[in-house]
Amino acid sequence: MSGRIGRDVEITLFDAFRASLQRTFENYPYLFQHKKNRIAFSHRLASEMDRETGGRYLIDISLPVTNERTGITPDIIVRERDLRLVMALYIEEDYLSKAEKDEASRLHEETGAFTLALSILSEKEYVLLYRFAASFTDYLHLSKHDYSDSLLKRMEDQKPDEQLLLIPQPKKRRKKSKE
């Protein structure tokens, strides 16, 4: 496993991502008039992120992240100049499936990279941003109009043996009152 990135790097990358996302929405609105825009959107967002970070990082699209167990391919990856992965971004046109969330979470766990997933949701007034961390996943709404964000929920990650076992209780019968 690679070393975890520092909180300051994570904040810098998130700020660059937010500014790049805003410019992508402002400068390329035609991308959102069509379904199947993921590759074009990934390209524009990666280009904006490269400008925003001043070329400090190597930013690529659809480049596999390979490890011992599996090859995982986020839509955008950000690497230090020494090729160490610092950020991975998945982009979907709809909500992420459980398998996609599991893959992103696994990538974060194995590499320590700042890992995000973005659901564009063309019919909504917001995009849904998933932020994967060691023990939880944050779900944020980012407005497509004023670019404000709000935390929708935080889901704590649980392993099967940590989950509560819910056993249905027998229903109590009410006694009929005599009147």
Coordinates of C-alpha atoms in Angstrom, one line a residue:
M1 CA 0.0 0.0 0.0
S2 CA 1.2 3.5 -0.9
G3 CA 1.5 6.1 1.8
R4 CA -1.5 8.2 2.6
I5 CA -1.5 11.8 1.3
G6 CA -1.5 14.6 3.8
R7 CA -4.6 16.6 4.8
D8 CA -3.1 19.8 3.3
V9 CA -2.7 18.0 -0.1
E10 CA -6.2 16.7 0.1
I11 CA -7.6 20.2 0.7
T12 CA -5.5 21.7 -2.1
L13 CA -6.8 19.0 -4.5
F14 CA -10.4 19.4 -3.4
D15 CA -10.2 23.2 -3.9
A16 CA -8.7 22.6 -7.4
F17 CA -11.4 20.1 -8.2
R18 CA -14.2 22.5 -7.1
A19 CA -12.8 25.4 -9.1
S20 CA -12.3 23.1 -12.2
L21 CA -15.7 21.7 -11.9
Q22 CA -17.2 25.2 -11.8
R23 CA -15.3 26.3 -14.9
T24 CA -16.3 23.2 -16.7
F25 CA -19.9 23.9 -16.1
E26 CA -19.6 27.5 -17.0
N27 CA -17.4 27.1 -20.1
Y28 CA -18.7 23.9 -21.6
P29 CA -22.5 23.8 -21.0
Y30 CA -23.1 21.9 -24.3
L31 CA -21.6 18.9 -22.6
F32 CA -24.7 18.6 -20.5
Q33 CA -27.2 18.7 -23.3
H34 CA -26.4 15.1 -24.2
K35 CA -26.3 11.7 -22.5
K36 CA -23.1 9.7 -22.9
N37 CA -20.9 12.8 -22.2
R38 CA -18.6 11.1 -19.7
I39 CA -15.4 10.9 -21.8
A40 CA -15.8 14.5 -23.1
F41 CA -16.6 15.7 -19.6
S42 CA -13.6 13.8 -18.1
H43 CA -11.3 15.4 -20.7
R44 CA -12.5 19.0 -20.0
L45 CA -12.4 18.5 -16.2
A46 CA -8.9 17.1 -16.3
S47 CA -7.8 20.0 -18.5
E48 CA -9.2 22.5 -16.1
M49 CA -7.6 20.7 -13.2
D50 CA -4.3 20.8 -14.9
R51 CA -4.7 24.6 -15.4
E52 CA -5.9 25.1 -11.8
T53 CA -2.9 23.2 -10.3
G54 CA -0.4 25.0 -12.5
G55 CA 0.9 21.8 -14.0
R56 CA 2.2 20.6 -10.7
Y57 CA 0.7 17.2 -11.1
L58 CA 0.4 14.6 -13.9
I59 CA -3.3 14.4 -14.7
D60 CA -4.6 11.7 -17.0
I61 CA -7.9 10.2 -18.0
S62 CA -8.8 6.5 -18.2
L63 CA -5.3 5.3 -17.2
P64 CA -5.4 2.1 -15.2
V65 CA -4.2 2.0 -11.6
T66 CA -2.7 -1.4 -11.3
N67 CA -1.9 -3.2 -8.1
E68 CA -1.3 -6.9 -7.1
R69 CA -5.0 -7.8 -7.1
T70 CA -6.7 -6.0 -9.8
G71 CA -6.5 -3.2 -12.4
I72 CA -8.8 -0.4 -11.5
T73 CA -9.5 2.4 -14.0
P74 CA -10.8 5.7 -12.6
D75 CA -11.9 8.3 -15.1
I76 CA -9.3 10.9 -13.9
I77 CA -6.1 10.2 -12.0
V78 CA -3.7 12.7 -10.5
R79 CA -0.1 11.8 -9.7
E80 CA 2.8 13.5 -8.2
R81 CA 5.8 13.9 -10.6
D82 CA 7.3 10.7 -9.0
L83 CA 4.2 8.9 -10.3
R84 CA 2.7 8.4 -6.8
L85 CA -1.1 8.4 -7.0
V86 CA -2.6 11.3 -5.0
M87 CA -6.2 11.5 -6.4
A88 CA -8.6 9.3 -8.3
L89 CA -11.9 10.5 -9.7
Y90 CA -14.8 8.4 -11.0
I91 CA -17.4 10.0 -13.2
E92 CA -20.9 8.6 -13.8
E93 CA -23.9 10.0 -15.6
D94 CA -26.2 8.4 -13.0
Y95 CA -25.9 7.3 -9.4
L96 CA -23.1 4.9 -8.6
S97 CA -24.0 1.3 -8.2
K98 CA -22.9 -0.7 -5.1
A99 CA -20.1 -2.3 -7.2
E100 CA -18.8 1.1 -8.3
K101 CA -18.8 2.4 -4.8
D102 CA -17.0 -0.7 -3.5
E103 CA -14.4 -0.3 -6.3
A104 CA -13.7 3.3 -5.4
S105 CA -13.6 2.5 -1.7
R106 CA -11.2 -0.3 -2.3
L107 CA -8.9 1.9 -4.4
H108 CA -8.8 4.5 -1.5
E109 CA -8.1 1.7 1.0
E110 CA -5.3 0.2 -1.1
T111 CA -3.6 3.4 -2.3
G112 CA -4.4 6.1 0.2
A113 CA -5.3 8.4 -2.7
F114 CA -7.9 11.1 -2.2
T115 CA -10.8 9.3 -3.9
L116 CA -14.0 11.0 -5.3
A117 CA -16.8 10.0 -7.5
L118 CA -19.1 12.4 -9.3
S119 CA -22.6 11.6 -10.5
I120 CA -23.5 14.2 -13.1
L121 CA -27.3 13.7 -13.0
S122 CA -28.2 15.8 -16.0
E123 CA -31.9 16.1 -15.0
K124 CA -31.1 17.4 -11.5
E125 CA -30.1 20.9 -10.4
Y126 CA -27.1 19.4 -8.6
V127 CA -24.3 16.9 -9.0
L128 CA -23.8 14.2 -6.4
L129 CA -20.2 13.9 -5.0
Y130 CA -19.1 10.9 -3.1
R131 CA -15.9 11.3 -1.0
F132 CA -14.4 8.0 0.1
A133 CA -12.4 7.9 3.4
A134 CA -11.0 5.2 5.6
S135 CA -14.1 4.6 7.7
F136 CA -16.9 6.5 5.9
T137 CA -18.3 7.8 2.7
D138 CA -19.6 11.4 2.4
Y139 CA -22.4 12.3 0.0
L140 CA -22.5 15.9 -1.0
H141 CA -24.8 17.9 -3.3
L142 CA -23.0 20.5 -5.4
S143 CA -25.3 23.0 -7.0
K144 CA -24.9 23.4 -10.8
H145 CA -26.0 27.1 -10.5
D146 CA -24.3 28.8 -7.6
Y147 CA -21.7 26.0 -6.9
S148 CA -22.6 25.8 -3.3
D149 CA -22.3 22.5 -1.5
S150 CA -24.1 20.7 1.2
L151 CA -23.4 17.5 3.0
L152 CA -26.3 15.2 2.3
K153 CA -25.2 12.4 4.6
R154 CA -22.2 10.4 5.9
M155 CA -22.3 6.7 5.8
E156 CA -20.1 4.8 8.2
D157 CA -18.4 1.8 6.7
Q158 CA -19.3 -1.4 8.5
K159 CA -17.9 -4.8 8.1
P160 CA -20.6 -7.6 8.3
D161 CA -19.6 -8.6 11.8
E162 CA -20.0 -5.1 13.0
Q163 CA -23.5 -4.7 11.8
L164 CA -26.4 -5.0 14.2
L165 CA -28.4 -8.1 13.9
L166 CA -32.0 -7.1 13.8
I167 CA -34.4 -9.7 15.0
P168 CA -38.0 -9.1 14.5
Q169 CA -39.9 -9.0 17.7
P170 CA -43.3 -10.8 17.9
K171 CA -46.2 -8.5 17.7
K172 CA -48.1 -7.9 20.8
R173 CA -51.8 -8.5 20.6
R174 CA -54.0 -5.9 22.0
K175 CA -56.7 -7.0 24.3
K176 CA -60.2 -6.0 23.2
S177 CA -61.7 -3.7 25.7
K178 CA -65.2 -4.6 26.9
E179 CA -67.6 -1.8 26.6

